[in-house]
């Protein structure tokens, strides 16, 4: 099929939503579909640059369409649907609700990515119009928790064929041949000592306070903080510099291109996911009740022990067999759990092996296949 994907994410960008869009499009292309991604912007970027930034191996077409920020993406969404019509597509796969509505009104079979509750002044109104709009459509919420929240919020029972819960995923082929942690550390020029790593942004709610407490409690351990916007990295470097003892065992790498990220994750003996009870994203909000972190699947693919906050939604994927779960924001519990893992290599290996086995069901390719299964064939 010819599929047009419509996203309001900036491209290129280091935000999780931008990375997720690229992974979805790549998976659709891997299934043999002719994929065109439409995003707002006026400047084209070479594929080689994007492939390195996003860790892509399979090419698809990207087009940038001009839009005005003041129009809340309505102008972009209308232009994108017009472009889809001009391309003669069989299916529209969209993230912005405005594009979803215009696509359905234009008669296109439409796939709808849901990453949060409809927000803003017009968000709920537009979403109700989408629910009422006739046509072939399917909703893809990133967790069952999100599906339940939306169903309750809008008093809407999704027909069976309209809903496929679609957690985020992993490019498993990039994780199958990773070196051991010691080899990965040497390759990256890191100290070859026991290492714990956190990868991702340093936004509010990501548990940076827990990471600081762990570093204080285990001065002999090397802590890697991989990622973050430049301003956040500099802010944390300044804060840590004011506590001279913290400079010795925390290494902030700054942003690392997705292509190189697996090696940094492989350098760890323990991978950390200390989410708080309120999690902010690049655009704010709170996703703690329904999130599906991409880093969770990447951590699982590394085959390392995972120490994670015990958020109810994460139980859709994590359990006591593939991770150690701690109460969020409880420093004492985290220190105790970290010590237990650090001193029990057999448990770390067992958790890592089970995580690798469990993540086989969460590839981007399988996610795309399930999303399309039984939906629409021309």
mmCIF file of C-alpha atoms in Angstrom:
data_model
loop_
_atom_site.group_PDB
_atom_site.id
_atom_site.type_symbol
_atom_site.label_atom_id
_atom_site.label_comp_id
_atom_site.label_asym_id
_atom_site.label_seq_id
_atom_site.Cartn_x
_atom_site.Cartn_y
_atom_site.Cartn_z
ATOM 1 C CA UNK A 1 0.000 0.000 0.000
ATOM 2 C CA UNK A 2 0.952 3.627 -0.384
ATOM 3 C CA UNK A 3 0.863 5.119 3.114
ATOM 4 C CA UNK A 4 1.183 8.783 4.026
ATOM 5 C CA UNK A 5 2.255 9.382 7.621
ATOM 6 C CA UNK A 6 1.461 12.817 9.057
ATOM 7 C CA UNK A 7 3.276 14.122 12.124
ATOM 8 C CA UNK A 8 3.620 17.584 13.658
ATOM 9 C CA UNK A 9 6.970 16.628 15.225
ATOM 10 C CA UNK A 10 10.048 18.601 14.288
ATOM 11 C CA UNK A 11 12.460 16.763 12.019
ATOM 12 C CA UNK A 12 15.281 16.628 12.833
ATOM 13 C CA UNK A 13 14.895 16.633 16.614
ATOM 14 C CA UNK A 14 16.114 14.698 19.650
ATOM 15 C CA UNK A 15 12.669 14.549 21.295
ATOM 16 C CA UNK A 16 11.133 11.155 21.979
ATOM 17 C CA UNK A 17 8.040 11.896 19.881
ATOM 18 C CA UNK A 18 10.173 12.724 16.841
ATOM 19 C CA UNK A 19 12.214 9.535 17.268
ATOM 20 C CA UNK A 20 9.059 7.457 17.684
ATOM 21 C CA UNK A 21 7.592 8.788 14.439
ATOM 22 C CA UNK A 22 10.720 7.810 12.528
ATOM 23 C CA UNK A 23 10.713 4.294 13.990
ATOM 24 C CA UNK A 24 7.062 3.802 13.051
ATOM 25 C CA UNK A 25 7.631 4.958 9.473
ATOM 26 C CA UNK A 26 10.680 2.749 9.099
ATOM 27 C CA UNK A 27 8.724 -0.291 10.298
ATOM 28 C CA UNK A 28 5.905 0.363 7.823
ATOM 29 C CA UNK A 29 8.489 0.618 5.050
ATOM 30 C CA UNK A 30 10.127 -2.625 6.207
ATOM 31 C CA UNK A 31 6.781 -4.362 5.730
ATOM 32 C CA UNK A 32 7.014 -3.444 2.055
ATOM 33 C CA UNK A 33 4.731 -0.420 1.968
ATOM 34 C CA UNK A 34 5.497 2.778 0.055
ATOM 35 C CA UNK A 35 5.783 5.288 2.903
ATOM 36 C CA UNK A 36 5.857 9.096 2.722
ATOM 37 C CA UNK A 37 6.237 11.058 5.966
ATOM 38 C CA UNK A 38 4.895 14.625 5.958
ATOM 39 C CA UNK A 39 6.179 17.007 8.657
ATOM 40 C CA UNK A 40 6.101 20.788 9.153
ATOM 41 C CA UNK A 41 9.123 22.769 8.020
ATOM 42 C CA UNK A 42 10.758 24.436 5.066
ATOM 43 C CA UNK A 43 14.259 22.980 5.012
ATOM 44 C CA UNK A 44 15.025 19.513 3.720
ATOM 45 C CA UNK A 45 17.686 17.390 5.395
ATOM 46 C CA UNK A 46 19.780 14.628 3.813
ATOM 47 C CA UNK A 47 18.816 11.045 4.587
ATOM 48 C CA UNK A 48 22.309 10.238 5.877
ATOM 49 C CA UNK A 49 21.987 12.904 8.580
ATOM 50 C CA UNK A 50 18.579 11.641 9.655
ATOM 51 C CA UNK A 51 19.617 7.979 9.558
ATOM 52 C CA UNK A 52 22.456 8.679 11.989
ATOM 53 C CA UNK A 53 20.372 10.869 14.284
ATOM 54 C CA UNK A 54 17.447 8.445 14.487
ATOM 55 C CA UNK A 55 19.275 5.135 14.051
ATOM 56 C CA UNK A 56 17.521 4.204 10.787
ATOM 57 C CA UNK A 57 18.512 1.412 8.413
ATOM 58 C CA UNK A 58 15.544 1.312 6.022
ATOM 59 C CA UNK A 59 14.812 4.310 3.855
ATOM 60 C CA UNK A 60 11.468 6.029 3.327
ATOM 61 C CA UNK A 61 10.503 9.380 1.834
ATOM 62 C CA UNK A 62 10.165 12.552 3.941
ATOM 63 C CA UNK A 63 8.591 15.825 2.796
ATOM 64 C CA UNK A 64 8.576 19.119 4.704
ATOM 65 C CA UNK A 65 5.476 21.314 4.348
ATOM 66 C CA UNK A 66 5.422 24.981 5.307
ATOM 67 C CA UNK A 67 3.123 25.956 8.180
ATOM 68 C CA UNK A 68 2.468 28.886 10.495
ATOM 69 C CA UNK A 69 2.828 28.226 14.255
ATOM 70 C CA UNK A 70 -0.077 30.554 15.031
ATOM 71 C CA UNK A 71 -2.536 28.246 13.266
ATOM 72 C CA UNK A 72 -2.001 25.390 15.789
ATOM 73 C CA UNK A 73 -1.070 23.014 12.964
ATOM 74 C CA UNK A 74 -4.499 23.263 11.326
ATOM 75 C CA UNK A 75 -2.917 24.740 8.192
ATOM 76 C CA UNK A 76 -0.244 22.037 8.171
ATOM 77 C CA UNK A 77 -2.813 19.283 8.681
ATOM 78 C CA UNK A 78 -4.974 20.564 5.823
ATOM 79 C CA UNK A 79 -1.935 20.850 3.559
ATOM 80 C CA UNK A 80 -0.793 17.351 4.521
ATOM 81 C CA UNK A 81 -4.161 15.782 3.720
ATOM 82 C CA UNK A 82 -4.238 17.650 0.394
ATOM 83 C CA UNK A 83 -0.768 16.266 -0.329
ATOM 84 C CA UNK A 84 -1.957 12.773 0.565
ATOM 85 C CA UNK A 85 -4.801 13.171 -1.906
ATOM 86 C CA UNK A 86 -2.370 14.323 -4.605
ATOM 87 C CA UNK A 87 -0.149 11.308 -3.950
ATOM 88 C CA UNK A 88 -3.091 8.946 -4.383
ATOM 89 C CA UNK A 89 -2.541 7.159 -1.083
ATOM 90 C CA UNK A 90 -4.375 4.107 0.184
ATOM 91 C CA UNK A 91 -4.015 4.886 3.887
ATOM 92 C CA UNK A 92 -3.275 7.860 6.146
ATOM 93 C CA UNK A 93 -1.369 7.192 9.379
ATOM 94 C CA UNK A 94 -1.507 10.277 11.589
ATOM 95 C CA UNK A 95 -0.478 11.689 14.957
ATOM 96 C CA UNK A 96 -2.075 15.203 15.065
ATOM 97 C CA UNK A 97 -5.830 15.017 15.761
ATOM 98 C CA UNK A 98 -6.426 17.838 13.261
ATOM 99 C CA UNK A 99 -4.880 15.715 10.499
ATOM 100 C CA UNK A 100 -6.902 12.697 11.621
ATOM 101 C CA UNK A 101 -10.153 14.653 11.350
ATOM 102 C CA UNK A 102 -9.338 16.116 7.926
ATOM 103 C CA UNK A 103 -8.237 12.696 6.685
ATOM 104 C CA UNK A 104 -11.487 11.028 7.738
ATOM 105 C CA UNK A 105 -13.513 13.883 6.257
ATOM 106 C CA UNK A 106 -11.640 13.305 2.985
ATOM 107 C CA UNK A 107 -12.600 9.631 3.002
ATOM 108 C CA UNK A 108 -9.187 8.098 3.704
ATOM 109 C CA UNK A 109 -8.842 4.973 5.853
ATOM 110 C CA UNK A 110 -6.996 6.425 8.843
ATOM 111 C CA UNK A 111 -4.724 5.049 11.577
ATOM 112 C CA UNK A 112 -4.579 7.223 14.695
ATOM 113 C CA UNK A 113 -1.602 7.209 17.083
ATOM 114 C CA UNK A 114 -2.636 8.106 20.643
ATOM 115 C CA UNK A 115 0.126 9.133 23.052
ATOM 116 C CA UNK A 116 -1.938 11.027 25.613
ATOM 117 C CA UNK A 117 -5.307 12.456 26.510
ATOM 118 C CA UNK A 118 -6.673 15.123 24.143
ATOM 119 C CA UNK A 119 -5.580 18.444 25.630
ATOM 120 C CA UNK A 120 -6.038 22.168 25.187
ATOM 121 C CA UNK A 121 -9.050 24.300 24.457
ATOM 122 C CA UNK A 122 -10.085 22.445 21.317
ATOM 123 C CA UNK A 123 -8.473 19.016 21.805
ATOM 124 C CA UNK A 124 -11.457 17.231 23.385
ATOM 125 C CA UNK A 125 -13.855 18.839 20.887
ATOM 126 C CA UNK A 126 -11.784 17.682 17.903
ATOM 127 C CA UNK A 127 -11.461 14.192 19.372
ATOM 128 C CA UNK A 128 -15.236 13.890 19.792
ATOM 129 C CA UNK A 129 -15.620 14.847 16.127
ATOM 130 C CA UNK A 130 -13.135 12.097 15.247
ATOM 131 C CA UNK A 131 -15.117 9.533 17.256
ATOM 132 C CA UNK A 132 -18.342 10.536 15.477
ATOM 133 C CA UNK A 133 -16.832 10.801 12.014
ATOM 134 C CA UNK A 134 -17.803 7.884 9.752
ATOM 135 C CA UNK A 135 -15.131 6.021 7.847
ATOM 136 C CA UNK A 136 -12.506 3.342 8.271
ATOM 137 C CA UNK A 137 -10.384 4.179 11.314
ATOM 138 C CA UNK A 138 -8.282 2.506 13.957
ATOM 139 C CA UNK A 139 -6.900 3.937 17.198
ATOM 140 C CA UNK A 140 -3.423 2.960 18.407
ATOM 141 C CA UNK A 141 -2.991 3.965 22.086
ATOM 142 C CA UNK A 142 0.471 3.326 23.530
ATOM 143 C CA UNK A 143 -0.909 1.477 26.561
ATOM 144 C CA UNK A 144 -4.057 -0.245 27.748
ATOM 145 C CA UNK A 145 -4.134 2.306 30.563
ATOM 146 C CA UNK A 146 -4.399 5.135 28.025
ATOM 147 C CA UNK A 147 -7.149 3.311 26.128
ATOM 148 C CA UNK A 148 -9.110 2.946 29.371
ATOM 149 C CA UNK A 149 -8.595 6.612 30.329
ATOM 150 C CA UNK A 150 -9.821 7.863 26.951
ATOM 151 C CA UNK A 151 -12.739 5.435 26.885
ATOM 152 C CA UNK A 152 -13.868 6.685 30.291
ATOM 153 C CA UNK A 153 -13.211 10.362 29.534
ATOM 154 C CA UNK A 154 -15.325 10.307 26.371
ATOM 155 C CA UNK A 155 -17.809 7.633 27.474
ATOM 156 C CA UNK A 156 -16.883 5.682 24.356
ATOM 157 C CA UNK A 157 -16.547 1.934 23.949
ATOM 158 C CA UNK A 158 -14.107 1.254 21.130
ATOM 159 C CA UNK A 159 -15.381 -1.346 18.645
ATOM 160 C CA UNK A 160 -13.015 -4.309 18.607
ATOM 161 C CA UNK A 161 -11.640 -3.576 15.142
ATOM 162 C CA UNK A 162 -11.122 0.120 15.955
ATOM 163 C CA UNK A 163 -8.559 -0.425 18.722
ATOM 164 C CA UNK A 164 -5.096 -1.990 18.808
ATOM 165 C CA UNK A 165 -3.059 -1.242 21.937
ATOM 166 C CA UNK A 166 0.384 -0.416 20.543
ATOM 167 C CA UNK A 167 3.196 0.011 23.078
ATOM 168 C CA UNK A 168 6.389 1.559 21.802
ATOM 169 C CA UNK A 169 9.131 -0.773 20.674
ATOM 170 C CA UNK A 170 12.706 -1.567 19.765
ATOM 171 C CA UNK A 171 14.865 -2.109 16.675
ATOM 172 C CA UNK A 172 15.921 -5.530 17.880
ATOM 173 C CA UNK A 173 18.506 -6.054 15.145
ATOM 174 C CA UNK A 174 20.532 -3.190 16.641
ATOM 175 C CA UNK A 175 20.663 -4.976 20.016
ATOM 176 C CA UNK A 176 21.302 -8.576 19.008
ATOM 177 C CA UNK A 177 25.085 -8.289 18.660
ATOM 178 C CA UNK A 178 26.007 -5.939 21.501
ATOM 179 C CA UNK A 179 29.322 -6.512 23.293
ATOM 180 C CA UNK A 180 29.589 -7.242 26.998
ATOM 181 C CA UNK A 181 29.593 -4.305 29.383
ATOM 182 C CA UNK A 182 33.374 -4.281 29.887
ATOM 183 C CA UNK A 183 34.057 -4.309 26.131
ATOM 184 C CA UNK A 184 31.464 -1.574 25.549
ATOM 185 C CA UNK A 185 33.107 0.593 28.210
ATOM 186 C CA UNK A 186 36.541 0.178 26.659
ATOM 187 C CA UNK A 187 35.144 0.968 23.196
ATOM 188 C CA UNK A 188 33.654 4.203 24.535
ATOM 189 C CA UNK A 189 36.758 5.139 26.499
ATOM 190 C CA UNK A 190 34.989 4.845 29.847
ATOM 191 C CA UNK A 191 36.475 3.628 33.099
ATOM 192 C CA UNK A 192 36.204 -0.146 33.314
ATOM 193 C CA UNK A 193 34.403 -0.304 36.622
ATOM 194 C CA UNK A 194 30.915 -1.232 37.784
ATOM 195 C CA UNK A 195 28.567 1.070 35.885
ATOM 196 C CA UNK A 196 24.936 2.131 36.128
ATOM 197 C CA UNK A 197 23.345 4.145 33.333
ATOM 198 C CA UNK A 198 20.333 6.310 32.701
ATOM 199 C CA UNK A 199 19.554 7.245 29.093
ATOM 200 C CA UNK A 200 17.076 9.882 27.980
ATOM 201 C CA UNK A 201 16.119 13.452 28.689
ATOM 202 C CA UNK A 202 16.601 15.185 32.027
ATOM 203 C CA UNK A 203 13.089 16.627 32.212
ATOM 204 C CA UNK A 204 11.102 17.091 35.405
ATOM 205 C CA UNK A 205 9.775 13.775 36.675
ATOM 206 C CA UNK A 206 12.577 11.618 35.265
ATOM 207 C CA UNK A 207 13.994 10.931 38.731
ATOM 208 C CA UNK A 208 17.261 12.825 38.563
ATOM 209 C CA UNK A 209 17.137 13.303 42.337
ATOM 210 C CA UNK A 210 17.158 9.531 42.811
ATOM 211 C CA UNK A 211 20.159 9.271 40.485
ATOM 212 C CA UNK A 212 22.028 11.841 42.571
ATOM 213 C CA UNK A 213 21.236 9.953 45.781
ATOM 214 C CA UNK A 214 22.477 6.698 44.264
ATOM 215 C CA UNK A 215 25.721 8.354 43.195
ATOM 216 C CA UNK A 216 26.214 9.683 46.718
ATOM 217 C CA UNK A 217 25.533 6.277 48.256
ATOM 218 C CA UNK A 218 27.798 4.337 45.877
ATOM 219 C CA UNK A 219 30.902 6.474 45.211
ATOM 220 C CA UNK A 220 32.730 3.452 43.799
ATOM 221 C CA UNK A 221 30.166 3.083 40.980
ATOM 222 C CA UNK A 222 30.360 4.968 37.680
ATOM 223 C CA UNK A 223 27.015 6.606 36.823
ATOM 224 C CA UNK A 224 26.347 7.506 33.192
ATOM 225 C CA UNK A 225 23.717 10.083 32.339
ATOM 226 C CA UNK A 226 23.302 9.728 28.585
ATOM 227 C CA UNK A 227 21.212 12.353 26.789
ATOM 228 C CA UNK A 228 19.499 15.623 27.587
ATOM 229 C CA UNK A 229 19.085 19.003 25.956
ATOM 230 C CA UNK A 230 22.262 21.120 26.096
ATOM 231 C CA UNK A 231 20.684 23.577 28.539
ATOM 232 C CA UNK A 232 19.612 20.760 30.872
ATOM 233 C CA UNK A 233 23.025 19.106 30.733
ATOM 234 C CA UNK A 234 24.789 22.382 31.532
ATOM 235 C CA UNK A 235 22.382 23.085 34.370
ATOM 236 C CA UNK A 236 23.078 19.713 35.944
ATOM 237 C CA UNK A 237 26.820 20.035 35.455
ATOM 238 C CA UNK A 238 26.690 23.326 37.322
ATOM 239 C CA UNK A 239 24.591 21.874 40.124
ATOM 240 C CA UNK A 240 26.874 18.879 40.505
ATOM 241 C CA UNK A 241 29.987 21.063 40.417
ATOM 242 C CA UNK A 242 28.663 22.901 43.452
ATOM 243 C CA UNK A 243 28.818 19.556 45.257
ATOM 244 C CA UNK A 244 32.457 18.704 44.640
ATOM 245 C CA UNK A 245 32.046 15.100 45.770
ATOM 246 C CA UNK A 246 29.545 14.509 42.956
ATOM 247 C CA UNK A 247 32.011 15.256 40.166
ATOM 248 C CA UNK A 248 33.881 12.027 40.653
ATOM 249 C CA UNK A 249 31.388 9.337 39.695
ATOM 250 C CA UNK A 250 28.728 10.986 37.490
ATOM 251 C CA UNK A 251 29.474 11.306 33.780
ATOM 252 C CA UNK A 252 27.094 13.420 31.690
ATOM 253 C CA UNK A 253 27.626 12.585 28.030
ATOM 254 C CA UNK A 254 25.092 15.021 26.613
ATOM 255 C CA UNK A 255 22.958 14.056 23.640
ATOM 256 C CA UNK A 256 24.000 10.862 21.845
ATOM 257 C CA UNK A 257 22.643 10.033 18.385
ATOM 258 C CA UNK A 258 20.243 7.117 18.382
ATOM 259 C CA UNK A 259 22.585 5.190 16.114
ATOM 260 C CA UNK A 260 25.196 5.067 18.918
ATOM 261 C CA UNK A 261 22.832 4.749 21.878
ATOM 262 C CA UNK A 262 22.813 0.922 22.173
ATOM 263 C CA UNK A 263 26.564 0.857 22.860
ATOM 264 C CA UNK A 264 26.181 3.303 25.754
ATOM 265 C CA UNK A 265 23.344 1.238 27.188
ATOM 266 C CA UNK A 266 25.433 -1.906 26.792
ATOM 267 C CA UNK A 267 28.209 -0.308 28.858
ATOM 268 C CA UNK A 268 26.039 -0.566 31.975
ATOM 269 C CA UNK A 269 25.756 -3.362 34.501
ATOM 270 C CA UNK A 270 22.470 -1.866 35.734
ATOM 271 C CA UNK A 271 20.083 0.316 33.720
ATOM 272 C CA UNK A 272 18.019 2.856 35.647
ATOM 273 C CA UNK A 273 14.489 4.150 35.040
ATOM 274 C CA UNK A 274 13.596 6.220 38.147
ATOM 275 C CA UNK A 275 10.391 7.879 36.972
ATOM 276 C CA UNK A 276 8.534 10.016 39.501
ATOM 277 C CA UNK A 277 4.785 10.029 40.048
ATOM 278 C CA UNK A 278 4.488 13.014 37.700
ATOM 279 C CA UNK A 279 6.352 12.727 34.384
ATOM 280 C CA UNK A 280 6.772 15.722 32.094
ATOM 281 C CA UNK A 281 7.562 15.359 28.398
ATOM 282 C CA UNK A 282 9.024 17.778 25.859
ATOM 283 C CA UNK A 283 5.710 19.653 25.779
ATOM 284 C CA UNK A 284 4.908 19.332 29.482
ATOM 285 C CA UNK A 285 1.894 17.424 30.784
ATOM 286 C CA UNK A 286 1.951 14.318 32.963
ATOM 287 C CA UNK A 287 2.192 10.872 31.374
ATOM 288 C CA UNK A 288 2.823 8.781 34.512
ATOM 289 C CA UNK A 289 -0.550 7.029 34.278
ATOM 290 C CA UNK A 290 -0.230 5.832 30.680
ATOM 291 C CA UNK A 291 3.380 6.123 29.443
ATOM 292 C CA UNK A 292 5.207 3.582 27.281
ATOM 293 C CA UNK A 293 8.880 4.621 27.496
ATOM 294 C CA UNK A 294 11.025 3.706 24.513
ATOM 295 C CA UNK A 295 14.013 3.378 26.841
ATOM 296 C CA UNK A 296 12.239 0.530 28.651
ATOM 297 C CA UNK A 297 12.276 -1.656 25.545
ATOM 298 C CA UNK A 298 15.841 -0.627 24.692
ATOM 299 C CA UNK A 299 16.962 -1.517 28.212
ATOM 300 C CA UNK A 300 15.287 -4.914 27.873
ATOM 301 C CA UNK A 301 17.048 -5.534 24.560
ATOM 302 C CA UNK A 302 20.444 -4.911 26.174
ATOM 303 C CA UNK A 303 20.115 -7.899 28.465
ATOM 304 C CA UNK A 304 21.144 -5.892 31.521
ATOM 305 C CA UNK A 305 19.401 -5.717 34.883
ATOM 306 C CA UNK A 306 16.727 -3.014 34.990
ATOM 307 C CA UNK A 307 15.933 -1.036 38.131
ATOM 308 C CA UNK A 308 12.687 0.861 37.531
ATOM 309 C CA UNK A 309 10.057 2.861 39.334
ATOM 310 C CA UNK A 310 6.996 0.792 40.125
ATOM 311 C CA UNK A 311 4.365 2.681 38.138
ATOM 312 C CA UNK A 312 1.159 0.679 37.517
ATOM 313 C CA UNK A 313 1.248 1.235 33.742
ATOM 314 C CA UNK A 314 4.731 -0.284 33.480
ATOM 315 C CA UNK A 315 3.284 -3.591 34.696
ATOM 316 C CA UNK A 316 1.871 -3.982 31.199
ATOM 317 C CA UNK A 317 5.461 -4.899 30.233
ATOM 318 C CA UNK A 318 7.654 -5.219 33.333
ATOM 319 C CA UNK A 319 7.336 -7.724 36.167
ATOM 320 C CA UNK A 320 9.462 -9.247 38.929
ATOM 321 C CA UNK A 321 10.993 -11.711 36.457
ATOM 322 C CA UNK A 322 12.484 -9.102 34.106
ATOM 323 C CA UNK A 323 13.118 -6.084 36.365
ATOM 324 C CA UNK A 324 13.398 -4.860 39.934
ATOM 325 C CA UNK A 325 10.611 -2.401 40.702
ATOM 326 C CA UNK A 326 10.944 0.277 43.391
ATOM 327 C CA UNK A 327 8.502 2.804 44.829
ATOM 328 C CA UNK A 328 8.959 6.074 42.928
ATOM 329 C CA UNK A 329 10.713 8.894 44.785
ATOM 330 C CA UNK A 330 11.728 6.601 47.691
ATOM 331 C CA UNK A 331 15.493 7.109 47.928
ATOM 332 C CA UNK A 332 16.014 4.570 50.707
ATOM 333 C CA UNK A 333 14.217 1.831 48.761
ATOM 334 C CA UNK A 334 16.254 2.624 45.650
ATOM 335 C CA UNK A 335 19.550 2.497 47.530
ATOM 336 C CA UNK A 336 18.597 -0.859 49.052
ATOM 337 C CA UNK A 337 17.477 -2.316 45.714
ATOM 338 C CA UNK A 338 20.585 -1.038 43.928
ATOM 339 C CA UNK A 339 22.837 -2.584 46.558
ATOM 340 C CA UNK A 340 21.011 -5.885 46.234
ATOM 341 C CA UNK A 341 21.498 -5.952 42.465
ATOM 342 C CA UNK A 342 25.080 -4.764 42.591
ATOM 343 C CA UNK A 343 26.034 -7.584 44.939
ATOM 344 C CA UNK A 344 24.123 -10.310 43.111
ATOM 345 C CA UNK A 345 25.541 -10.898 39.601
ATOM 346 C CA UNK A 346 23.475 -14.071 39.206
ATOM 347 C CA UNK A 347 20.252 -12.113 39.690
ATOM 348 C CA UNK A 348 21.406 -9.438 37.251
ATOM 349 C CA UNK A 349 22.097 -12.082 34.619
ATOM 350 C CA UNK A 350 18.769 -13.809 35.229
ATOM 351 C CA UNK A 351 16.795 -10.576 34.940
ATOM 352 C CA UNK A 352 18.687 -9.585 31.802
ATOM 353 C CA UNK A 353 18.080 -12.901 30.059
ATOM 354 C CA UNK A 354 14.356 -12.787 30.828
ATOM 355 C CA UNK A 355 14.095 -9.185 29.627
ATOM 356 C CA UNK A 356 15.672 -10.117 26.286
ATOM 357 C CA UNK A 357 13.231 -12.992 25.930
ATOM 358 C CA UNK A 358 10.225 -10.823 26.780
ATOM 359 C CA UNK A 359 11.155 -7.923 24.473
ATOM 360 C CA UNK A 360 11.009 -10.161 21.389
ATOM 361 C CA UNK A 361 7.282 -9.338 21.259
ATOM 362 C CA UNK A 362 7.887 -5.578 21.226
ATOM 363 C CA UNK A 363 9.738 -4.819 18.003
ATOM 364 C CA UNK A 364 8.715 -1.826 15.898
ATOM 365 C CA UNK A 365 8.176 -4.249 13.014
ATOM 366 C CA UNK A 366 5.763 -6.426 14.990
ATOM 367 C CA UNK A 367 4.007 -3.305 16.263
ATOM 368 C CA UNK A 368 3.394 -2.120 12.693
ATOM 369 C CA UNK A 369 2.238 -5.558 11.596
ATOM 370 C CA UNK A 370 -0.311 -5.786 14.423
ATOM 371 C CA UNK A 371 -1.515 -2.232 13.784
ATOM 372 C CA UNK A 372 -2.330 -3.029 10.150
ATOM 373 C CA UNK A 373 -3.593 -6.577 10.631
ATOM 374 C CA UNK A 374 -7.194 -6.957 9.503
ATOM 375 C CA UNK A 375 -7.627 -3.206 9.084
ATOM 376 C CA UNK A 376 -7.716 -2.345 5.425
ATOM 377 C CA UNK A 377 -6.473 -3.839 2.199
ATOM 378 C CA UNK A 378 -7.012 -2.142 -1.130
#
